[in-house]
Structure formats: C-alpha cells, structure tokens
Short mmCIF file of C-alpha atoms in Angstrom, two decimals:
data_model
loop_
_atom_site.label_atom_id
_atom_site.label_comp_id
_atom_site.label_asym_id
_atom_site.label_seq_id
_atom_site.Cartn_x
_atom_site.Cartn_y
_atom_site.Cartn_z
CA MET A 1 4.87 -5.40 -6.18
CA LYS A 2 1.24 -4.63 -5.43
CA VAL A 3 1.61 -1.85 -2.88
CA GLU A 4 -1.95 -1.97 -1.55
CA GLU A 5 -1.56 -5.68 -0.82
CA ASP A 6 2.11 -6.02 0.14
CA LEU A 7 2.84 -2.78 2.02
CA HIS A 8 1.89 -3.29 5.64
CA MET A 9 3.74 -3.70 8.90
CA ASN A 10 4.19 -7.03 10.71
CA GLY A 11 0.96 -7.70 12.55
CA GLY A 12 0.27 -9.22 15.93
CA ALA A 13 2.19 -8.55 19.13
CA GLY A 14 5.11 -10.99 18.84
CA ASN A 15 8.86 -10.32 18.99
CA ASN A 16 9.04 -9.33 15.31
CA SER A 17 5.78 -7.36 15.19
CA TYR A 18 5.46 -3.68 14.47
CA ALA A 19 3.56 -3.29 17.74
CA THR A 20 6.65 -4.46 19.62
CA ASN A 21 9.21 -2.66 17.45
CA SER A 22 7.79 0.81 16.85
CA LYS A 23 9.55 2.82 19.54
CA LEU A 24 11.16 5.08 16.91
CA GLN A 25 7.73 6.04 15.65
CA LYS A 26 6.50 6.67 19.20
CA LYS A 27 9.34 9.13 19.76
CA ALA A 28 8.20 11.12 16.72
CA ILE A 29 4.62 11.24 18.03
CA LEU A 30 5.83 12.61 21.36
CA LYS A 31 7.92 15.29 19.63
CA ILE A 32 4.96 16.66 17.65
CA LYS A 33 2.76 17.09 20.72
CA PRO A 34 3.21 20.91 20.79
CA LEU A 35 1.94 21.12 17.21
CA LEU A 36 -1.07 19.01 18.10
CA GLU A 37 -1.83 21.24 21.08
CA SER A 38 -1.63 24.40 18.97
CA ALA A 39 -3.87 22.97 16.24
CA PHE A 40 -6.59 21.73 18.61
CA GLU A 41 -6.59 24.91 20.67
CA GLU A 42 -7.55 26.73 17.50
CA LEU A 43 -10.00 24.10 16.30
CA CYS A 44 -11.81 24.04 19.64
CA ARG A 45 -12.59 27.74 19.25
CA ASP A 46 -14.49 26.98 16.03
CA VAL A 47 -16.01 23.57 16.80
CA SER A 48 -18.52 23.08 19.60
CA LYS A 49 -20.45 19.83 19.08
CA LYS A 50 -18.57 17.28 16.96
CA MET A 51 -15.02 16.97 15.70
CA VAL A 52 -13.75 14.46 13.14
CA VAL A 53 -10.09 13.40 13.32
CA ALA A 54 -8.35 10.97 10.98
CA ASP A 55 -5.02 9.21 11.46
CA LEU A 56 -3.63 8.31 8.04
CA GLY A 57 -1.28 5.34 7.84
CA CYS A 58 -2.14 4.46 11.43
CA SER A 59 -0.58 0.95 11.37
CA SER A 60 -1.28 -1.08 14.52
CA GLY A 61 -0.04 -1.37 18.05
CA PRO A 62 0.34 1.09 20.93
CA ASN A 63 1.27 4.10 18.78
CA THR A 64 -2.13 4.10 17.07
CA LEU A 65 -3.96 4.44 20.36
CA ALA A 66 -1.31 6.83 21.69
CA VAL A 67 -2.37 9.34 19.06
CA ILE A 68 -6.04 9.00 20.02
CA SER A 69 -5.36 9.29 23.75
CA GLU A 70 -3.07 12.28 23.25
CA VAL A 71 -5.68 14.13 21.21
CA ILE A 72 -8.37 13.37 23.78
CA ARG A 73 -6.16 14.69 26.59
CA ILE A 74 -5.47 17.87 24.63
CA ILE A 75 -9.19 18.35 23.96
CA ARG A 76 -10.00 17.85 27.65
CA SER A 77 -7.31 20.31 28.77
CA THR A 78 -8.17 22.92 26.14
CA CYS A 79 -11.89 22.84 26.93
CA GLN A 80 -11.27 23.00 30.68
CA THR A 81 -9.13 26.09 30.20
CA SER A 82 -11.81 27.79 28.09
CA ALA A 83 -14.67 26.53 30.31
CA GLN A 84 -16.47 24.89 27.40
CA LYS A 85 -18.00 21.46 26.94
CA PRO A 86 -15.73 19.15 24.91
CA PRO A 87 -17.02 18.21 21.46
CA GLU A 88 -17.82 14.58 20.71
CA MET A 89 -14.81 13.07 18.95
CA GLN A 90 -15.02 10.78 15.92
CA PHE A 91 -11.68 9.10 15.14
CA PHE A 92 -11.03 7.32 11.86
CA LEU A 93 -7.98 5.02 11.73
CA ASN A 94 -6.82 4.61 8.15
CA ASP A 95 -4.31 2.27 6.58
CA LEU A 96 -4.04 -0.13 3.67
CA PRO A 97 -6.27 -3.24 3.79
CA GLY A 98 -3.40 -5.51 4.87
CA ASN A 99 -3.00 -3.61 8.14
CA ASP A 100 -3.71 -5.50 11.37
CA PHE A 101 -6.89 -3.61 12.28
CA ASN A 102 -7.98 -6.46 14.56
CA ASN A 103 -5.01 -5.76 16.84
CA ILE A 104 -6.18 -2.15 17.13
CA PHE A 105 -9.74 -3.10 17.96
CA ARG A 106 -8.59 -5.58 20.61
CA SER A 107 -6.71 -2.73 22.30
CA LEU A 108 -9.64 -0.31 22.52
CA GLU A 109 -10.83 -1.71 25.82
CA GLN A 110 -7.44 -0.89 27.38
CA LEU A 111 -7.66 2.65 25.99
CA GLU A 112 -11.09 3.03 27.57
CA GLU A 113 -9.77 1.84 30.93
CA ASN A 114 -6.79 4.20 30.80
CA LEU A 115 -8.96 7.23 30.07
CA ARG A 116 -11.41 6.20 32.77
CA ASP A 117 -8.58 5.97 35.31
CA GLU A 118 -7.54 9.51 34.35
CA LYS A 119 -11.17 10.63 34.80
CA ILE A 120 -11.36 11.95 31.25
CA ASN A 121 -14.99 12.30 30.21
CA VAL A 122 -14.60 13.26 26.54
CA LYS A 123 -17.01 11.22 24.41
CA TYR A 124 -15.24 9.53 21.51
CA PHE A 125 -15.92 6.96 18.81
CA VAL A 126 -13.36 4.95 16.83
CA ALA A 127 -13.71 3.37 13.39
CA GLY A 128 -11.28 1.65 11.05
CA LEU A 129 -11.02 2.88 7.47
CA PRO A 130 -9.04 0.66 5.06
CA GLY A 131 -7.82 2.30 1.86
CA SER A 132 -4.96 4.25 0.33
CA PHE A 133 -4.53 7.87 1.34
CA TYR A 134 -3.62 8.48 -2.30
CA GLY A 135 -7.35 8.18 -2.99
CA ARG A 136 -10.51 9.84 -1.63
CA LEU A 137 -11.37 8.62 1.86
CA PHE A 138 -14.00 11.07 3.15
CA PRO A 139 -16.93 13.17 1.92
CA HIS A 140 -16.36 16.77 0.94
CA GLN A 141 -15.49 19.06 3.89
CA SER A 142 -16.16 16.46 6.57
CA VAL A 143 -12.85 16.25 8.49
CA HIS A 144 -11.44 18.78 10.95
CA PHE A 145 -7.96 17.36 11.44
CA PHE A 146 -5.60 14.90 9.76
CA HIS A 147 -2.62 13.34 11.48
CA SER A 148 -0.03 11.15 9.78
CA SER A 149 3.24 9.89 11.20
CA TYR A 150 5.96 7.83 9.46
CA SER A 151 3.75 7.23 6.42
CA LEU A 152 4.13 9.79 3.64
CA MET A 153 7.61 8.64 2.65
CA TRP A 154 5.80 5.58 1.25
CA ILE A 155 4.78 6.54 -2.28
CA SER A 156 1.88 5.00 -4.17
CA GLN A 157 4.13 2.70 -6.21
CA ALA A 158 7.72 2.05 -7.13
CA PRO A 159 8.31 4.38 -10.10
CA GLU A 160 7.56 2.98 -13.54
CA GLY A 161 10.68 2.66 -15.66
CA LEU A 162 12.86 0.85 -13.11
CA GLU A 163 12.22 -2.51 -14.75
CA SER A 164 14.69 -3.87 -17.32
CA LYS A 165 13.51 -4.41 -20.88
CA ARG A 166 14.24 -7.83 -22.36
CA LYS A 167 17.87 -8.60 -21.43
CA ASP A 168 18.97 -5.02 -20.79
CA VAL A 169 20.79 -4.23 -17.57
CA PRO A 170 18.28 -2.90 -15.00
CA PRO A 171 18.74 0.87 -14.54
CA ASN A 172 19.13 0.51 -10.75
CA LYS A 173 20.94 -2.83 -10.75
CA GLY A 174 21.87 -4.18 -7.35
CA ASN A 175 19.93 -1.48 -5.50
CA ILE A 176 16.49 -1.34 -3.91
CA TYR A 177 16.34 2.47 -3.65
CA ILE A 178 18.41 5.49 -4.68
CA SER A 179 22.08 4.83 -3.89
CA LYS A 180 25.54 6.11 -4.77
CA THR A 181 25.52 3.96 -7.94
CA SER A 182 22.05 5.02 -9.13
CA PRO A 183 22.04 6.89 -12.47
CA PRO A 184 20.28 10.29 -12.83
CA LYS A 185 17.34 8.58 -14.55
CA VAL A 186 16.52 6.60 -11.40
CA VAL A 187 16.73 9.68 -9.19
CA LYS A 188 14.40 11.58 -11.54
CA LEU A 189 11.86 8.74 -11.59
CA TYR A 190 11.69 8.69 -7.78
CA GLN A 191 11.49 12.48 -7.52
CA ASP A 192 8.70 12.67 -10.09
CA GLN A 193 6.69 9.92 -8.38
CA PHE A 194 6.95 11.66 -4.99
CA GLN A 195 5.93 15.03 -6.41
CA LYS A 196 2.96 13.50 -8.22
CA ASP A 197 1.82 11.61 -5.11
CA PHE A 198 2.30 14.47 -2.65
CA LEU A 199 0.44 16.90 -4.92
CA LEU A 200 -2.42 14.39 -5.10
CA PHE A 201 -2.38 13.84 -1.33
CA LEU A 202 -2.65 17.57 -0.64
CA ALA A 203 -5.47 18.03 -3.16
CA LEU A 204 -7.46 15.14 -1.68
CA ARG A 205 -7.07 16.35 1.90
CA PHE A 206 -7.97 19.91 0.89
CA ASN A 207 -11.23 18.59 -0.50
CA GLU A 208 -11.98 16.56 2.63
CA LEU A 209 -11.09 19.18 5.25
CA VAL A 210 -13.60 21.67 6.59
CA SER A 211 -12.83 25.37 6.18
CA GLY A 212 -9.88 26.13 8.44
CA GLY A 213 -9.10 22.42 8.90
CA GLN A 214 -5.55 21.44 9.77
CA MET A 215 -2.97 18.69 9.36
CA VAL A 216 0.14 17.64 11.27
CA LEU A 217 2.37 15.37 9.22
CA ALA A 218 5.64 13.70 10.21
CA PHE A 219 7.61 11.51 7.83
CA LEU A 220 11.17 10.50 7.02
CA GLY A 221 13.10 12.91 4.83
CA ARG A 222 16.58 13.87 3.77
CA LYS A 223 19.00 16.29 5.42
CA ASN A 224 22.02 15.57 3.22
CA LYS A 225 22.04 17.81 0.14
CA ASN A 226 23.56 14.99 -1.93
CA ILE A 227 20.56 12.91 -2.90
CA LEU A 228 22.76 9.90 -3.77
CA ASN A 229 24.11 9.89 -0.24
CA GLY A 230 20.96 10.65 1.73
CA GLU A 231 20.47 9.17 5.17
CA LEU A 232 17.74 6.79 4.00
CA SER A 233 19.81 5.86 0.95
CA CYS A 234 22.47 4.74 3.42
CA LEU A 235 19.94 2.66 5.34
CA TRP A 236 18.44 0.91 2.31
CA SER A 237 21.91 0.34 0.84
CA LEU A 238 22.74 -1.77 3.89
CA VAL A 239 19.67 -3.93 3.15
CA ALA A 240 20.71 -4.14 -0.51
CA GLU A 241 24.22 -5.11 0.57
CA ALA A 242 22.79 -8.03 2.56
CA LEU A 243 20.66 -9.12 -0.40
CA ASN A 244 23.61 -8.87 -2.80
CA SER A 245 25.72 -11.09 -0.54
CA MET A 246 22.93 -13.67 -0.66
CA VAL A 247 22.87 -13.42 -4.46
CA GLU A 248 26.61 -14.08 -4.57
CA GLU A 249 26.10 -17.19 -2.44
CA GLY A 250 23.25 -18.44 -4.61
CA LEU A 251 20.63 -17.96 -1.91
CA VAL A 252 18.68 -15.29 -3.80
CA GLU A 253 18.10 -15.04 -7.55
CA GLU A 254 19.78 -12.02 -9.12
CA GLU A 255 16.66 -11.32 -11.19
CA LYS A 256 14.59 -11.21 -8.01
CA LEU A 257 16.84 -8.58 -6.49
CA ASP A 258 16.95 -6.49 -9.68
CA SER A 259 13.15 -6.41 -9.84
CA PHE A 260 12.71 -5.31 -6.20
CA ASN A 261 12.40 -1.53 -5.85
CA LEU A 262 10.99 0.14 -2.77
CA PRO A 263 7.89 2.36 -3.10
CA PHE A 264 9.64 4.92 -0.93
CA TYR A 265 11.10 8.41 -1.19
CA ALA A 266 12.78 10.57 1.44
CA PRO A 267 12.43 14.21 0.28
CA SER A 268 14.39 17.23 1.42
CA MET A 269 12.63 20.06 3.22
CA GLU A 270 13.08 22.19 0.10
CA GLU A 271 11.33 19.61 -2.07
CA VAL A 272 8.37 19.43 0.30
CA GLU A 273 8.05 23.21 0.50
CA ALA A 274 8.21 23.45 -3.30
CA VAL A 275 5.30 21.04 -3.73
CA ILE A 276 3.18 22.85 -1.11
CA THR A 277 3.90 26.19 -2.77
CA LYS A 278 3.10 24.81 -6.23
CA GLN A 279 -0.19 23.37 -4.98
CA GLY A 280 -1.14 26.60 -3.21
CA LEU A 281 -3.90 25.03 -1.11
CA PHE A 282 -2.31 25.07 2.34
CA GLU A 283 -0.70 27.60 4.62
CA VAL A 284 2.50 26.32 6.24
CA VAL A 285 2.05 26.97 9.95
CA LYS A 286 5.29 25.20 10.87
CA ILE A 287 7.93 23.11 9.14
CA LYS A 288 11.02 21.71 10.79
CA MET A 289 13.47 18.83 10.69
CA LEU A 290 14.00 16.51 13.65
CA GLU A 291 16.55 13.74 13.99
CA SER A 292 16.40 10.34 15.65
CA ASN A 293 19.10 7.77 16.33
CA TRP A 294 18.76 4.48 14.49
CA ASP A 295 18.75 2.49 17.72
CA PRO A 296 15.37 3.09 19.42
CA ASP A 297 17.02 2.54 22.83
CA ASP A 298 19.66 5.21 22.20
CA ASP A 299 18.42 8.56 23.49
CA SER A 300 21.86 10.18 23.56
CA ASP A 301 22.84 13.31 21.63
CA THR A 302 26.42 12.16 21.11
CA ASP A 303 28.01 11.03 17.84
CA SER A 304 29.31 7.82 19.36
CA VAL A 305 27.66 4.41 19.79
CA LEU A 306 28.16 2.54 23.06
CA ASP A 307 27.45 -0.94 21.70
CA ASN A 308 27.35 -1.18 17.92
CA ILE A 309 26.40 -4.88 17.94
CA LYS A 310 23.39 -4.30 20.19
CA SER A 311 22.37 -1.17 18.27
CA GLY A 312 22.61 -3.10 15.00
CA ALA A 313 20.36 -5.83 16.35
CA ASN A 314 17.84 -3.31 17.76
CA PHE A 315 17.61 -1.39 14.50
CA ALA A 316 17.32 -4.59 12.46
CA LEU A 317 14.23 -5.53 14.48
CA CYS A 318 12.67 -2.13 13.68
CA ILE A 319 13.32 -2.45 9.96
CA ARG A 320 12.22 -6.08 9.89
CA ALA A 321 8.86 -5.11 11.41
CA VAL A 322 8.38 -2.70 8.49
CA LEU A 323 9.99 -4.56 5.59
CA GLU A 324 9.29 -8.24 6.25
CA PRO A 325 5.86 -8.48 4.54
CA MET A 326 7.27 -6.96 1.33
CA ILE A 327 10.35 -9.18 1.43
CA VAL A 328 8.24 -12.32 1.97
CA CYS A 329 5.90 -11.43 -0.90
CA HIS A 330 8.78 -10.85 -3.32
CA PHE A 331 11.55 -13.25 -2.26
CA GLY A 332 9.82 -15.80 -0.06
CA GLU A 333 9.82 -16.43 3.66
CA PHE A 334 12.90 -18.67 3.65
CA ILE A 335 15.41 -15.76 3.43
CA ILE A 336 14.06 -13.67 6.32
CA GLU A 337 16.21 -14.84 9.25
CA ASP A 338 19.42 -14.87 7.23
CA LEU A 339 18.71 -11.52 5.57
CA PHE A 340 18.06 -9.58 8.77
CA SER A 341 20.98 -11.26 10.53
CA ARG A 342 23.24 -9.97 7.75
CA PHE A 343 21.55 -6.58 7.86
CA ALA A 344 22.12 -6.31 11.64
CA SER A 345 25.79 -7.07 11.06
CA ASN A 346 25.97 -4.44 8.29
CA VAL A 347 24.40 -1.82 10.55
CA ALA A 348 26.81 -2.69 13.38
CA SER A 349 29.78 -2.23 11.03
CA HIS A 350 28.39 1.04 9.69
CA LEU A 351 27.87 2.47 13.18
CA LEU A 352 31.56 1.97 13.93
CA LYS A 353 32.31 4.43 11.13
CA GLU A 354 29.38 6.83 11.41
CA LYS A 355 26.36 7.35 13.65
CA THR A 356 23.83 8.10 10.92
CA LYS A 357 20.49 9.48 12.09
CA LEU A 358 16.97 9.42 10.71
CA PRO A 359 15.79 12.87 9.55
CA ILE A 360 12.11 13.42 10.29
CA LEU A 361 10.21 16.18 8.49
CA VAL A 362 7.42 17.70 10.57
CA LEU A 363 4.75 19.91 9.01
CA ALA A 364 1.77 21.75 10.44
CA LEU A 365 -0.54 22.83 7.61
CA LYS A 366 -3.79 24.79 7.56
CA LYS A 367 -6.32 24.75 4.75
CA LYS A 368 -6.46 28.08 2.95
CA ARG A 369 -9.77 29.81 2.50
CA ILE A 370 -9.91 30.02 -1.28
#
C-alpha cells in the first residue's frame, strides 16, 4: 500500500462520502473547544498583526470549515474582551494529495456568508497544502498554532516486517491490525512504527512553530491496558472477520487479505506521554481521554444500545467513508457493498454483547523555549 496515494477519505458529498459521514469527528472538534479557547487567548496576547494556523489531516467536508469558523469566533471574542484589533488570520489546510481539496474550496463561499451573517469582521485567508505531516510543511518558526483531529492514529506506513517471506505463514495472518491472535512480534512492529512517527511529528512541528507556539491534537487511542484487546483492535477485527468470511466463500483471495495491513496505531495515554517526555520539546498543557459511542447518532451515556441493527448500519457508513479508498486500491471495487454489509452485521452482533466506545486522546502542547 502506498499510503500517500491510497490513504484518503471518500470525497464528494454523496451518501458514502466522508463529508456526509463524519459526525463522530465533529463531536470531537466540539469537545476540544475549551482547549482552543485557552490556547488562542494566550496567543492573542503575543500576536498583534498576523497569525498562522494550520489544520493537519484536515480531510474535507463541513468539519474542515468548522475548525476555521470556530477559531475565527474565538479570535473575535478574545480580541473584543481585551479591546484589541484582531490579527489577520492565515489558515493552511493540510492533508495527503488524494484528499478532496476541491470540495473544501467549493464550501468557502458558504463559510464567508455564515461569518458575514454573524457580523464577524476578522480578516482571514485560506490555502490548501497537500503533503504528509510526517515531513516538513512550513518554513522555520512560521506557524503559531497547529490543530489536528482524528489523524495522528494514521502512521506513515504499515510496519515493515508484516509481509510473509516466500511461502512462510504471514506473521499477522487473517488480521488487518493488532488482534487477539497477533504474536508479540506484530505488536512490537506497530509500537515501534508509532513511536518513530510521533517523535518525527513532534520534531517537525517544533521546528515550524514560533516561540511559544501551541498545538491541540485529538486522535483515537487505547483505554484497555491489554493491547491485544484494545477498542480499535475490536473494531478492525470486525472488518477482518468480514474479509475472512469472503475468503472462505472464494470472493476474496487469501493472499490479498494476508498482505493488507492498516497503517494505523491506537496508543495508550502512557505511550503518548512517554514519547513526549523522551522528545523533551513540548510542555504538556493538558492531556485527557474522551470516549465516543460507535453510532454517531447515539449521544447516550448508557451501556445499552436501543437498536443494534441501526447502530451497526450507521457505524458501517462512518468506517466505509474512511476505509473504502484503501479497500478499493487493494482488493478492488467489486467487494465494497458486500464487505460493508457484512461489517454492519458484525457490528450489530457485537453491540448486543458489548457497547464498545472509541477512546479519543486529546492533547494541548506548548513549544518549550530551549
């Protein structure tokens, strides 16, 4: 899998698009609003004329512009309170080249109208920036604030060493991520890849941030101490279960499944803190774990599911919007409808036994003055 080419969400605005099926991600953005307010209150005290903000892994659809509009509202409110003129805002929207940037640009006019209706007079400019956030994106000390939501669990590549050699049994046979049957070698490969990538990410952003610059990051993690039974392992195992059933029926080649490994890792809070401490470049202003139900329409705090069939279908749409491009590139388009129908059924069955939730790690980081 070529991550920079194959990893992108479903474009457009149709029924299976990410724009239509990203309510889970929107909930996370709303929950981090207090951290955004705190960061920009501090930044506005130090910045008077121009502020550069970058959204890393912005994807496309309403959530991308929701981040921009939320930041602009915070800037307006903060500057009104302090009786200062708002700085001009430069927003950079970053994602891999396969992202549907055109969908974003087509939506900018609506953003402008919404802000005009609210009588918000903050000057802002928006630019797209294709490229991996595991590489340099900006000049030295040129960015004031980085935001990233639901992105950093995607690592730069599926770990090397998961492929089978000659006719050997693949080390993670039948799985697409860490699962209960994964050997220690597979777990170690994923852990090492995440640590390497997150260390690199922090070093790159440290270089690009101005003195005192800040970041707010939110991404999927792991609450369960047993790494083989993590919440995201459960999720991806249900996808693997659907693929395995298609292998058994001769609809998918076994070799295709055994060579498909997700470039993904859901770390624990302890793992994330350990990397930040080892790097030593950022002060942890805040770190916490949030949880979200799988079904984007389920806002309840209970451990029961009202309609497991409907919840299974809703969640399958969310995962399809994320996973479909990778599945099509690796297996072909012909399996999509069948695969996600089986996955929806698997989720529905799982929810009868357990209402698993998505753990979301939220970090507010400030660049150290070194």
